[in-house]
PDB file of C-alpha atoms and ligand atoms in Angstrom:
ATOM      1  CA  UNK A   1       0.110   0.123   0.020  1.00 91.00           C
ATOM      2  CA  UNK A   2       1.379   3.285  -1.134  1.00 95.00           C
ATOM      3  CA  UNK A   3      -0.287   6.280   0.082  1.00 96.00           C
ATOM      4  CA  UNK A   4       0.722  10.054  -0.416  1.00 97.00           C
ATOM      5  CA  UNK A   5      -0.097  12.560   2.150  1.00 97.00           C
ATOM      6  CA  UNK A   6      -0.211  15.868   0.292  1.00 97.00           C
ATOM      7  CA  UNK A   7      -0.796  19.538   1.297  1.00 98.00           C
ATOM      8  CA  UNK A   8       1.164  22.785   1.559  1.00 97.00           C
ATOM      9  CA  UNK A   9       3.338  23.707   4.469  1.00 96.00           C
ATOM     10  CA  UNK A  10       1.510  23.654   7.650  1.00 95.00           C
ATOM     11  CA  UNK A  11      -1.269  21.600   6.422  1.00 97.00           C
ATOM     12  CA  UNK A  12      -0.849  19.102   9.020  1.00 95.00           C
ATOM     13  CA  UNK A  13       0.854  16.303   7.012  1.00 96.00           C
ATOM     14  CA  UNK A  14       3.559  15.558   9.765  1.00 94.00           C
ATOM     15  CA  UNK A  15       1.210  15.726  12.635  1.00 94.00           C
ATOM     16  CA  UNK A  16      -1.107  13.319  11.047  1.00 96.00           C
ATOM     17  CA  UNK A  17       1.179  10.927   9.490  1.00 95.00           C
ATOM     18  CA  UNK A  18       1.985   8.660  12.202  1.00 92.00           C
ATOM     19  CA  UNK A  19      -1.596   7.699  13.048  1.00 92.00           C
ATOM     20  CA  UNK A  20      -2.203   7.109   9.396  1.00 93.00           C
ATOM     21  CA  UNK A  21       1.042   4.829   8.954  1.00 95.00           C
ATOM     22  CA  UNK A  22       0.120   2.984  12.006  1.00 93.00           C
ATOM     23  CA  UNK A  23      -3.428   2.311  10.412  1.00 90.00           C
ATOM     24  CA  UNK A  24      -1.758   0.936   7.366  1.00 92.00           C
ATOM     25  CA  UNK A  25       0.855  -0.849   8.926  1.00 94.00           C
ATOM     26  CA  UNK A  26       3.479   0.814   6.999  1.00 96.00           C
ATOM     27  CA  UNK A  27       6.726   3.103   7.843  1.00 97.00           C
ATOM     28  CA  UNK A  28       5.928   6.927   7.604  1.00 98.00           C
ATOM     29  CA  UNK A  29       8.613   8.532   5.275  1.00 98.00           C
ATOM     30  CA  UNK A  30       8.945  12.127   5.497  1.00 98.00           C
ATOM     31  CA  UNK A  31      11.560  13.615   3.248  1.00 98.00           C
ATOM     32  CA  UNK A  32      11.709  17.015   5.221  1.00 96.00           C
ATOM     33  CA  UNK A  33      12.741  14.739   8.348  1.00 96.00           C
ATOM     34  CA  UNK A  34      15.247  12.886   6.566  1.00 97.00           C
ATOM     35  CA  UNK A  35      16.857  16.049   5.355  1.00 97.00           C
ATOM     36  CA  UNK A  36      16.660  17.529   8.604  1.00 96.00           C
ATOM     37  CA  UNK A  37      18.494  14.693  10.090  1.00 97.00           C
ATOM     38  CA  UNK A  38      21.100  14.916   7.459  1.00 97.00           C
ATOM     39  CA  UNK A  39      21.641  18.708   8.377  1.00 97.00           C
ATOM     40  CA  UNK A  40      21.908  17.761  11.858  1.00 97.00           C
ATOM     41  CA  UNK A  41      24.513  15.001  11.151  1.00 97.00           C
ATOM     42  CA  UNK A  42      26.416  17.619   9.059  1.00 98.00           C
ATOM     43  CA  UNK A  43      26.851  14.886   6.071  1.00 97.00           C
ATOM     44  CA  UNK A  44      27.402  16.129   2.322  1.00 96.00           C
ATOM     45  CA  UNK A  45      23.715  15.865   1.767  1.00 96.00           C
ATOM     46  CA  UNK A  46      22.766  17.680   4.685  1.00 97.00           C
ATOM     47  CA  UNK A  47      25.494  20.642   3.849  1.00 97.00           C
ATOM     48  CA  UNK A  48      24.175  20.763   0.259  1.00 97.00           C
ATOM     49  CA  UNK A  49      20.372  20.859   1.507  1.00 97.00           C
ATOM     50  CA  UNK A  50      20.711  23.133   4.438  1.00 97.00           C
ATOM     51  CA  UNK A  51      20.965  26.649   2.511  1.00 97.00           C
ATOM     52  CA  UNK A  52      18.224  25.451   0.033  1.00 97.00           C
ATOM     53  CA  UNK A  53      15.953  24.507   2.900  1.00 96.00           C
ATOM     54  CA  UNK A  54      16.343  27.687   4.886  1.00 95.00           C
ATOM     55  CA  UNK A  55      15.593  29.683   1.852  1.00 94.00           C
ATOM     56  CA  UNK A  56      12.219  27.963   1.360  1.00 94.00           C
ATOM     57  CA  UNK A  57      13.211  26.350  -1.932  1.00 95.00           C
ATOM     58  CA  UNK A  58      13.034  22.722  -3.182  1.00 97.00           C
ATOM     59  CA  UNK A  59      15.981  20.325  -3.328  1.00 97.00           C
ATOM     60  CA  UNK A  60      16.969  19.069  -6.870  1.00 98.00           C
ATOM     61  CA  UNK A  61      14.827  16.445  -8.048  1.00 98.00           C
ATOM     62  CA  UNK A  62      17.666  14.237  -9.098  1.00 97.00           C
ATOM     63  CA  UNK A  63      19.041  14.445  -5.321  1.00 96.00           C
ATOM     64  CA  UNK A  64      15.862  13.828  -3.718  1.00 98.00           C
ATOM     65  CA  UNK A  65      14.654  10.935  -6.138  1.00 97.00           C
ATOM     66  CA  UNK A  66      18.028   9.055  -5.242  1.00 96.00           C
ATOM     67  CA  UNK A  67      17.517   9.554  -1.512  1.00 96.00           C
ATOM     68  CA  UNK A  68      13.811   8.180  -1.807  1.00 97.00           C
ATOM     69  CA  UNK A  69      14.921   5.378  -3.902  1.00 96.00           C
ATOM     70  CA  UNK A  70      17.267   4.015  -1.545  1.00 94.00           C
ATOM     71  CA  UNK A  71      14.786   4.532   1.191  1.00 97.00           C
ATOM     72  CA  UNK A  72      12.509   2.687  -0.558  1.00 97.00           C
ATOM     73  CA  UNK A  73      14.566  -0.229  -1.211  1.00 95.00           C
ATOM     74  CA  UNK A  74      15.038  -0.676   2.766  1.00 96.00           C
ATOM     75  CA  UNK A  75      13.123  -3.860   3.982  1.00 96.00           C
ATOM     76  CA  UNK A  76      10.644  -2.040   5.889  1.00 96.00           C
ATOM     77  CA  UNK A  77       8.944  -0.433   2.963  1.00 96.00           C
ATOM     78  CA  UNK A  78       8.652  -3.753   1.350  1.00 93.00           C
ATOM     79  CA  UNK A  79       4.914  -3.872   2.226  1.00 90.00           C
ATOM     80  CA  UNK A  80       4.349  -0.186   1.269  1.00 95.00           C
ATOM     81  CA  UNK A  81       4.978   3.338   2.780  1.00 97.00           C
ATOM     82  CA  UNK A  82       3.204   6.455   3.774  1.00 97.00           C
ATOM     83  CA  UNK A  83       4.881   9.408   1.789  1.00 98.00           C
ATOM     84  CA  UNK A  84       4.795  12.798   3.567  1.00 98.00           C
ATOM     85  CA  UNK A  85       6.482  15.543   1.418  1.00 97.00           C
ATOM     86  CA  UNK A  86       7.343  13.459  -1.651  1.00 98.00           C
ATOM     87  CA  UNK A  87       6.602  13.848  -4.349  1.00 98.00           C
ATOM     88  CA  UNK A  88       6.720  17.579  -4.579  1.00 98.00           C
ATOM     89  CA  UNK A  89       7.128  18.153  -8.284  1.00 98.00           C
ATOM     90  CA  UNK A  90       5.728  16.344 -11.380  1.00 98.00           C
ATOM     91  CA  UNK A  91       9.417  15.080 -12.204  1.00 98.00           C
ATOM     92  CA  UNK A  92       9.483  13.442  -8.745  1.00 98.00           C
ATOM     93  CA  UNK A  93       5.883  11.834  -9.252  1.00 98.00           C
ATOM     94  CA  UNK A  94       6.912  10.244 -12.586  1.00 98.00           C
ATOM     95  CA  UNK A  95      10.244   9.025 -11.133  1.00 98.00           C
ATOM     96  CA  UNK A  96       8.352   7.357  -8.219  1.00 98.00           C
ATOM     97  CA  UNK A  97       5.838   6.002 -10.841  1.00 98.00           C
ATOM     98  CA  UNK A  98       8.740   4.318 -12.621  1.00 97.00           C
ATOM     99  CA  UNK A  99      10.436   3.084  -9.568  1.00 96.00           C
ATOM    100  CA  UNK A 100       6.980   1.425  -8.399  1.00 96.00           C
ATOM    101  CA  UNK A 101       6.229   0.087 -11.750  1.00 96.00           C
ATOM    102  CA  UNK A 102       9.571  -1.749 -11.698  1.00 93.00           C
ATOM    103  CA  UNK A 103       8.259  -3.677  -8.642  1.00 91.00           C
ATOM    104  CA  UNK A 104       4.774  -4.102  -9.969  1.00 92.00           C
ATOM    105  CA  UNK A 105       3.285  -1.432  -7.636  1.00 94.00           C
ATOM    106  CA  UNK A 106       1.507   2.016  -8.016  1.00 96.00           C
ATOM    107  CA  UNK A 107       0.631   4.809  -5.678  1.00 97.00           C
ATOM    108  CA  UNK A 108      -2.790   3.440  -4.352  1.00 94.00           C
ATOM    109  CA  UNK A 109      -4.249   6.725  -2.792  1.00 94.00           C
ATOM    110  CA  UNK A 110      -3.495  10.584  -2.338  1.00 96.00           C
ATOM    111  CA  UNK A 111      -4.652  12.395   0.621  1.00 96.00           C
ATOM    112  CA  UNK A 112      -4.837  16.234   0.064  1.00 97.00           C
ATOM    113  CA  UNK A 113      -5.060  18.360   3.384  1.00 98.00           C
ATOM    114  CA  UNK A 114      -6.996  21.493   2.423  1.00 97.00           C
ATOM    115  CA  UNK A 115      -6.239  24.377   4.881  1.00 97.00           C
ATOM    116  CA  UNK A 116      -6.541  28.055   3.988  1.00 96.00           C
ATOM    117  CA  UNK A 117      -3.537  30.216   3.714  1.00 95.00           C
ATOM    118  CA  UNK A 118      -4.158  32.284   6.818  1.00 94.00           C
ATOM    119  CA  UNK A 119      -4.418  29.265   8.897  1.00 96.00           C
ATOM    120  CA  UNK A 120      -1.382  27.712   7.370  1.00 96.00           C
ATOM    121  CA  UNK A 121       0.755  30.910   8.391  1.00 94.00           C
ATOM    122  CA  UNK A 122      -0.668  30.885  11.704  1.00 94.00           C
ATOM    123  CA  UNK A 123       0.274  27.113  12.273  1.00 94.00           C
ATOM    124  CA  UNK A 124       3.907  27.658  10.872  1.00 94.00           C
ATOM    125  CA  UNK A 125       4.792  30.574  13.188  1.00 93.00           C
ATOM    126  CA  UNK A 126       3.538  28.322  16.302  1.00 93.00           C
ATOM    127  CA  UNK A 127       5.463  25.440  15.067  1.00 91.00           C
ATOM    128  CA  UNK A 128       8.558  28.182  14.784  1.00 90.00           C
ATOM    129  CA  UNK A 129       7.796  29.024  18.285  1.00 90.00           C
ATOM    130  CA  UNK A 130       7.696  25.382  19.465  1.00 92.00           C
ATOM    131  CA  UNK A 131      10.139  23.782  17.435  1.00 91.00           C
ATOM    132  CA  UNK A 132      12.598  26.380  16.037  1.00 87.00           C
ATOM    133  CA  UNK A 133      12.751  25.269  12.555  1.00 88.00           C
ATOM    134  CA  UNK A 134      14.923  27.574  10.517  1.00 88.00           C
ATOM    135  CA  UNK A 135      12.385  27.669   7.374  1.00 91.00           C
ATOM    136  CA  UNK A 136       9.468  28.585   9.741  1.00 90.00           C
ATOM    137  CA  UNK A 137       9.600  32.129   9.369  1.00 92.00           C
ATOM    138  CA  UNK A 138       6.863  34.510   7.862  1.00 91.00           C
ATOM    139  CA  UNK A 139       9.259  35.300   4.945  1.00 91.00           C
ATOM    140  CA  UNK A 140      10.320  31.813   4.316  1.00 94.00           C
ATOM    141  CA  UNK A 141       6.926  30.624   4.432  1.00 95.00           C
ATOM    142  CA  UNK A 142       5.756  32.814   1.587  1.00 95.00           C
ATOM    143  CA  UNK A 143       8.406  31.299  -0.642  1.00 95.00           C
ATOM    144  CA  UNK A 144       7.533  27.489   0.491  1.00 96.00           C
ATOM    145  CA  UNK A 145       3.870  28.356  -0.180  1.00 97.00           C
ATOM    146  CA  UNK A 146       4.821  29.832  -3.659  1.00 97.00           C
ATOM    147  CA  UNK A 147       6.984  26.545  -4.178  1.00 97.00           C
ATOM    148  CA  UNK A 148       3.899  24.547  -3.311  1.00 98.00           C
ATOM    149  CA  UNK A 149       1.739  26.573  -5.804  1.00 97.00           C
ATOM    150  CA  UNK A 150       3.944  26.534  -8.885  1.00 98.00           C
ATOM    151  CA  UNK A 151       5.739  23.147  -8.376  1.00 98.00           C
ATOM    152  CA  UNK A 152       3.949  20.642  -6.163  1.00 98.00           C
ATOM    153  CA  UNK A 153       0.181  21.373  -6.728  1.00 98.00           C
ATOM    154  CA  UNK A 154       0.501  20.172 -10.489  1.00 98.00           C
ATOM    155  CA  UNK A 155       1.541  16.822  -9.092  1.00 98.00           C
ATOM    156  CA  UNK A 156      -2.267  16.379  -8.264  1.00 98.00           C
ATOM    157  CA  UNK A 157      -3.166  16.785 -12.005  1.00 98.00           C
ATOM    158  CA  UNK A 158      -0.736  14.164 -12.464  1.00 98.00           C
ATOM    159  CA  UNK A 159      -2.311  11.678 -10.196  1.00 98.00           C
ATOM    160  CA  UNK A 160      -5.670  12.643 -11.592  1.00 97.00           C
ATOM    161  CA  UNK A 161      -4.556  12.044 -15.026  1.00 97.00           C
ATOM    162  CA  UNK A 162      -3.132   8.567 -13.861  1.00 96.00           C
ATOM    163  CA  UNK A 163      -6.554   7.758 -12.174  1.00 96.00           C
ATOM    164  CA  UNK A 164      -5.051   7.528  -8.774  1.00 96.00           C
ATOM    165  CA  UNK A 165      -7.508   8.269  -6.459  1.00 95.00           C
ATOM    166  CA  UNK A 166      -7.200  11.917  -4.722  1.00 96.00           C
ATOM    167  CA  UNK A 167      -9.093  12.314  -1.504  1.00 96.00           C
ATOM    168  CA  UNK A 168      -9.621  15.782  -0.342  1.00 97.00           C
ATOM    169  CA  UNK A 169      -9.762  16.079   3.545  1.00 97.00           C
ATOM    170  CA  UNK A 170     -10.749  19.393   5.475  1.00 97.00           C
ATOM    171  CA  UNK A 171      -7.558  20.027   7.239  1.00 97.00           C
ATOM    172  CA  UNK A 172      -9.093  22.708   9.524  1.00 97.00           C
ATOM    173  CA  UNK A 173      -9.913  21.912  13.302  1.00 94.00           C
ATOM    174  CA  UNK A 174      -8.436  19.916  15.973  1.00 94.00           C
ATOM    175  CA  UNK A 175      -5.767  17.256  15.449  1.00 92.00           C
ATOM    176  CA  UNK A 176      -8.322  14.590  16.497  1.00 93.00           C
ATOM    177  CA  UNK A 177     -11.018  15.910  14.345  1.00 95.00           C
ATOM    178  CA  UNK A 178      -8.877  16.038  11.158  1.00 95.00           C
ATOM    179  CA  UNK A 179      -7.436  12.416  12.095  1.00 92.00           C
ATOM    180  CA  UNK A 180     -11.092  11.211  12.254  1.00 93.00           C
ATOM    181  CA  UNK A 181     -11.746  12.721   8.744  1.00 94.00           C
ATOM    182  CA  UNK A 182      -8.704  10.792   7.377  1.00 92.00           C
ATOM    183  CA  UNK A 183      -9.496   7.755   8.895  1.00 90.00           C
ATOM    184  CA  UNK A 184     -12.943   7.609   7.572  1.00 91.00           C
ATOM    185  CA  UNK A 185     -11.665   8.114   4.058  1.00 89.00           C
ATOM    186  CA  UNK A 186      -8.789   5.435   4.459  1.00 84.00           C
ATOM    187  CA  UNK A 187      -9.391   2.213   2.968  1.00 70.00           C
ATOM    188  CA  UNK A 188     -10.467  -0.468   5.538  1.00 65.00           C
ATOM    189  CA  UNK A 189      -8.086  -3.623   6.377  1.00 55.00           C
ATOM    190  CA  UNK A 190     -10.349  -5.794   4.005  1.00 53.00           C
ATOM    191  CA  UNK A 191      -9.999  -3.555   1.164  1.00 57.00           C
ATOM    192  CA  UNK A 192      -6.218  -3.429   1.928  1.00 53.00           C
ATOM    193  CA  UNK A 193      -5.943  -7.108   1.596  1.00 49.00           C
ATOM    194  CA  UNK A 194      -8.034  -7.064  -1.845  1.00 50.00           C
ATOM    195  CA  UNK A 195      -5.603  -4.137  -2.978  1.00 47.00           C
ATOM    196  CA  UNK A 196      -2.457  -6.110  -2.294  1.00 43.00           C
TER     197      UNK A 196
HETATM  198  P1  LIG B   1       8.951  19.824   4.772  1.00 77.54           P
HETATM  199  O1  LIG B   1       9.383  19.205   6.292  1.00 77.54           O
HETATM  200  O2  LIG B   1       8.194  18.571   4.150  1.00 77.54           O
HETATM  201  O3  LIG B   1       7.975  20.853   4.948  1.00 77.54           O
HETATM  202  O4  LIG B   1      10.324  19.835   4.123  1.00 77.54           O
HETATM  203  C1  LIG B   1      11.164  20.967   4.522  1.00 77.54           C
HETATM  204  C2  LIG B   1      12.028  21.365   3.290  1.00 77.54           C
HETATM  205  O5  LIG B   1      12.826  20.363   2.802  1.00 77.54           O
HETATM  206  C3  LIG B   1      11.303  21.794   2.082  1.00 77.54           C
HETATM  207  O6  LIG B   1      10.852  23.118   2.136  1.00 77.54           O
HETATM  208  C4  LIG B   1      12.502  21.548   0.891  1.00 77.54           C
HETATM  209  O7  LIG B   1      13.382  22.462   0.998  1.00 77.54           O
HETATM  210  C5  LIG B   1      13.075  20.239   1.388  1.00 77.54           C
HETATM  211  N1  LIG B   1      12.269  18.978   0.891  1.00 77.54           N
HETATM  212  C6  LIG B   1      11.566  18.228   1.368  1.00 77.54           C
HETATM  213  N2  LIG B   1      10.901  17.063   0.678  1.00 77.54           N
HETATM  214  C7  LIG B   1      11.351  17.677  -0.383  1.00 77.54           C
HETATM  215  C8  LIG B   1      10.989  17.131  -1.877  1.00 77.54           C
HETATM  216  N3  LIG B   1      10.404  16.064  -2.061  1.00 77.54           N
HETATM  217  N4  LIG B   1      11.639  17.638  -2.988  1.00 77.54           N
HETATM  218  C9  LIG B   1      12.617  18.922  -2.683  1.00 77.54           C
HETATM  219  N5  LIG B   1      12.948  19.263  -1.562  1.00 77.54           N
HETATM  220  C10 LIG B   1      12.327  18.787  -0.444  1.00 77.54           C
END
Protein backbone atom coordinates (compact mmCIF):
# COMPACT_ATOMS: atom_id res chain seq x y z
CA UNK A 1 0.00 0.00 0.00
CA UNK A 2 1.58 3.28 -1.12
CA UNK A 3 -0.28 6.32 0.19
CA UNK A 4 0.78 9.94 -0.36
CA UNK A 5 -0.10 12.56 2.24
CA UNK A 6 -0.30 15.80 0.31
CA UNK A 7 -0.79 19.45 1.20
CA UNK A 8 0.87 22.84 1.61
CA UNK A 9 3.42 23.62 4.36
CA UNK A 10 1.57 23.73 7.69
CA UNK A 11 -1.39 21.65 6.48
CA UNK A 12 -0.73 18.99 9.16
CA UNK A 13 0.92 16.21 7.13
CA UNK A 14 3.58 15.54 9.75
CA UNK A 15 1.07 15.73 12.60
CA UNK A 16 -1.30 13.22 11.01
CA UNK A 17 1.24 10.90 9.42
CA UNK A 18 2.11 8.64 12.37
CA UNK A 19 -1.53 7.68 12.98
CA UNK A 20 -2.21 7.00 9.31
CA UNK A 21 1.00 4.94 8.92
CA UNK A 22 0.13 2.88 12.00
CA UNK A 23 -3.37 2.24 10.64
CA UNK A 24 -1.92 1.03 7.33
CA UNK A 25 0.93 -0.91 8.95
CA UNK A 26 3.56 0.81 6.80
CA UNK A 27 6.49 3.12 7.66
CA UNK A 28 6.05 6.90 7.65
CA UNK A 29 8.62 8.29 5.23
CA UNK A 30 9.00 12.08 5.41
CA UNK A 31 11.61 13.64 3.12
CA UNK A 32 11.72 16.83 5.21
CA UNK A 33 12.51 14.82 8.37
CA UNK A 34 15.16 12.81 6.50
CA UNK A 35 16.79 16.00 5.20
CA UNK A 36 16.70 17.68 8.63
CA UNK A 37 18.41 14.59 10.10
CA UNK A 38 21.14 14.89 7.45
CA UNK A 39 21.57 18.60 8.24
CA UNK A 40 21.83 17.72 11.95
CA UNK A 41 24.46 15.07 11.19
CA UNK A 42 26.44 17.48 9.03
CA UNK A 43 26.65 14.95 6.17
CA UNK A 44 27.53 16.02 2.61
CA UNK A 45 23.84 15.78 1.71
CA UNK A 46 22.88 17.83 4.76
CA UNK A 47 25.44 20.54 3.94
CA UNK A 48 24.11 20.75 0.39
CA UNK A 49 20.46 20.80 1.47
CA UNK A 50 20.64 23.23 4.43
CA UNK A 51 20.86 26.57 2.57
CA UNK A 52 18.20 25.50 0.06
CA UNK A 53 15.81 24.46 2.84
CA UNK A 54 16.49 27.63 4.79
CA UNK A 55 15.62 29.68 1.70
CA UNK A 56 12.28 27.87 1.39
CA UNK A 57 13.21 26.32 -1.95
CA UNK A 58 13.12 22.74 -3.16
CA UNK A 59 16.09 20.36 -3.22
CA UNK A 60 16.92 19.21 -6.76
CA UNK A 61 14.76 16.42 -8.17
CA UNK A 62 17.82 14.25 -8.92
CA UNK A 63 19.04 14.40 -5.35
CA UNK A 64 15.71 13.75 -3.63
CA UNK A 65 14.81 10.97 -6.09
CA UNK A 66 18.11 9.22 -5.27
CA UNK A 67 17.45 9.61 -1.52
CA UNK A 68 13.91 8.21 -1.87
CA UNK A 69 15.01 5.40 -4.18
CA UNK A 70 17.33 4.03 -1.54
CA UNK A 71 14.85 4.64 1.30
CA UNK A 72 12.08 2.72 -0.50
CA UNK A 73 14.50 -0.15 -1.13
CA UNK A 74 14.86 -0.73 2.62
CA UNK A 75 13.12 -3.88 3.91
CA UNK A 76 10.54 -2.04 6.07
CA UNK A 77 9.09 -0.44 2.92
CA UNK A 78 8.48 -3.80 1.22
CA UNK A 79 4.83 -3.74 2.35
CA UNK A 80 4.39 -0.12 1.30
CA UNK A 81 4.84 3.33 2.74
CA UNK A 82 3.10 6.50 3.79
CA UNK A 83 4.87 9.29 1.91
CA UNK A 84 4.93 12.75 3.48
CA UNK A 85 6.53 15.62 1.54
CA UNK A 86 7.26 13.52 -1.55
CA UNK A 87 6.61 13.72 -4.47
CA UNK A 88 6.80 17.52 -4.58
CA UNK A 89 7.20 18.02 -8.34
CA UNK A 90 5.74 16.28 -11.39
CA UNK A 91 9.25 14.98 -12.22
CA UNK A 92 9.42 13.38 -8.75
CA UNK A 93 5.96 11.85 -9.22
CA UNK A 94 7.00 10.39 -12.57
CA UNK A 95 10.23 8.99 -11.08
CA UNK A 96 8.22 7.44 -8.23
CA UNK A 97 5.78 5.89 -10.71
CA UNK A 98 8.68 4.36 -12.67
CA UNK A 99 10.31 3.03 -9.51
CA UNK A 100 7.06 1.47 -8.27
CA UNK A 101 6.17 0.12 -11.72
CA UNK A 102 9.48 -1.77 -11.81
CA UNK A 103 8.24 -3.59 -8.71
CA UNK A 104 4.73 -4.15 -10.06
CA UNK A 105 3.24 -1.49 -7.80
CA UNK A 106 1.73 1.98 -8.03
CA UNK A 107 0.56 4.80 -5.78
CA UNK A 108 -2.75 3.57 -4.32
CA UNK A 109 -4.21 6.77 -2.91
CA UNK A 110 -3.44 10.45 -2.36
CA UNK A 111 -4.82 12.41 0.61
CA UNK A 112 -4.93 16.17 0.11
CA UNK A 113 -5.16 18.16 3.36
CA UNK A 114 -6.95 21.41 2.54
CA UNK A 115 -6.26 24.42 4.76
CA UNK A 116 -6.69 28.16 3.97
CA UNK A 117 -3.48 30.23 3.67
CA UNK A 118 -4.07 32.36 6.81
CA UNK A 119 -4.42 29.22 8.95
CA UNK A 120 -1.27 27.75 7.37
CA UNK A 121 0.78 30.83 8.32
CA UNK A 122 -0.64 30.79 11.86
CA UNK A 123 0.35 27.12 12.28
CA UNK A 124 3.83 27.55 10.82
CA UNK A 125 4.57 30.49 13.14
CA UNK A 126 3.30 28.45 16.12
CA UNK A 127 5.59 25.55 15.06
CA UNK A 128 8.50 28.03 14.82
CA UNK A 129 7.95 28.99 18.45
CA UNK A 130 7.66 25.33 19.52
CA UNK A 131 10.27 23.56 17.38
CA UNK A 132 12.55 26.34 16.13
CA UNK A 133 12.63 25.13 12.51
CA UNK A 134 14.90 27.43 10.49
CA UNK A 135 12.40 27.64 7.61
CA UNK A 136 9.34 28.48 9.72
CA UNK A 137 9.52 32.27 9.41
CA UNK A 138 6.86 34.48 7.82
CA UNK A 139 9.20 35.44 4.93
CA UNK A 140 10.32 31.87 4.20
CA UNK A 141 6.76 30.59 4.53
CA UNK A 142 5.76 32.87 1.61
CA UNK A 143 8.45 31.27 -0.56
CA UNK A 144 7.53 27.73 0.52
CA UNK A 145 3.86 28.39 -0.27
CA UNK A 146 4.85 29.79 -3.68
CA UNK A 147 6.95 26.66 -4.34
CA UNK A 148 3.94 24.56 -3.35
CA UNK A 149 1.58 26.42 -5.71
CA UNK A 150 4.02 26.50 -8.65
CA UNK A 151 5.78 23.15 -8.43
CA UNK A 152 3.88 20.84 -6.08
CA UNK A 153 0.18 21.43 -6.78
CA UNK A 154 0.57 20.26 -10.42
CA UNK A 155 1.38 16.81 -8.97
CA UNK A 156 -2.36 16.47 -8.17
CA UNK A 157 -3.17 16.87 -11.87
CA UNK A 158 -0.61 14.16 -12.62
CA UNK A 159 -2.33 11.70 -10.26
CA UNK A 160 -5.79 12.58 -11.54
CA UNK A 161 -4.61 11.93 -15.10
CA UNK A 162 -3.14 8.61 -13.94
CA UNK A 163 -6.51 7.73 -12.34
CA UNK A 164 -5.03 7.52 -8.85
CA UNK A 165 -7.76 8.38 -6.30
CA UNK A 166 -7.18 11.85 -4.80
CA UNK A 167 -9.20 12.31 -1.61
CA UNK A 168 -9.59 15.86 -0.29
CA UNK A 169 -9.81 16.16 3.49
CA UNK A 170 -10.74 19.32 5.39
CA UNK A 171 -7.56 19.97 7.39
CA UNK A 172 -9.00 22.72 9.64
CA UNK A 173 -9.92 21.89 13.23
CA UNK A 174 -8.46 19.87 16.05
CA UNK A 175 -5.77 17.23 15.46
CA UNK A 176 -8.31 14.57 16.52
CA UNK A 177 -11.05 15.95 14.27
CA UNK A 178 -8.82 15.93 11.19
CA UNK A 179 -7.53 12.44 12.10
CA UNK A 180 -11.14 11.18 12.23
CA UNK A 181 -11.85 12.58 8.76
CA UNK A 182 -8.72 10.96 7.31
CA UNK A 183 -9.46 7.63 8.98
CA UNK A 184 -13.02 7.64 7.66
CA UNK A 185 -11.62 7.94 4.11
CA UNK A 186 -8.83 5.36 4.50
CA UNK A 187 -9.24 1.96 2.90
CA UNK A 188 -10.52 -0.57 5.48
CA UNK A 189 -8.22 -3.52 6.31
CA UNK A 190 -10.26 -5.94 4.15
CA UNK A 191 -9.93 -3.54 1.21
CA UNK A 192 -6.18 -3.38 1.85
CA UNK A 193 -6.11 -7.16 1.57
CA UNK A 194 -7.87 -6.99 -1.79
CA UNK A 195 -5.62 -4.21 -3.01
CA UNK A 196 -2.36 -6.05 -2.39
P1 LIG B 1 8.92 19.64 4.87
O1 LIG B 1 9.35 19.20 6.22
O2 LIG B 1 8.24 18.56 4.09
O3 LIG B 1 8.15 20.93 4.87
O4 LIG B 1 10.27 19.92 4.04
C1 LIG B 1 11.17 20.93 4.45
C2 LIG B 1 12.07 21.35 3.29
O5 LIG B 1 12.84 20.22 2.84
C3 LIG B 1 11.36 21.83 2.04
O6 LIG B 1 10.98 23.20 2.12
C4 LIG B 1 12.41 21.57 0.96
O7 LIG B 1 13.45 22.54 1.01
C5 LIG B 1 13.00 20.25 1.43
N1 LIG B 1 12.26 19.10 0.85
C6 LIG B 1 11.52 18.16 1.54
N2 LIG B 1 11.00 17.25 0.71
C7 LIG B 1 11.38 17.61 -0.54
C8 LIG B 1 11.14 17.10 -1.84
N3 LIG B 1 10.37 16.01 -2.03
N4 LIG B 1 11.69 17.75 -2.90
C9 LIG B 1 12.46 18.84 -2.74
N5 LIG B 1 12.73 19.40 -1.55
C10 LIG B 1 12.20 18.79 -0.45
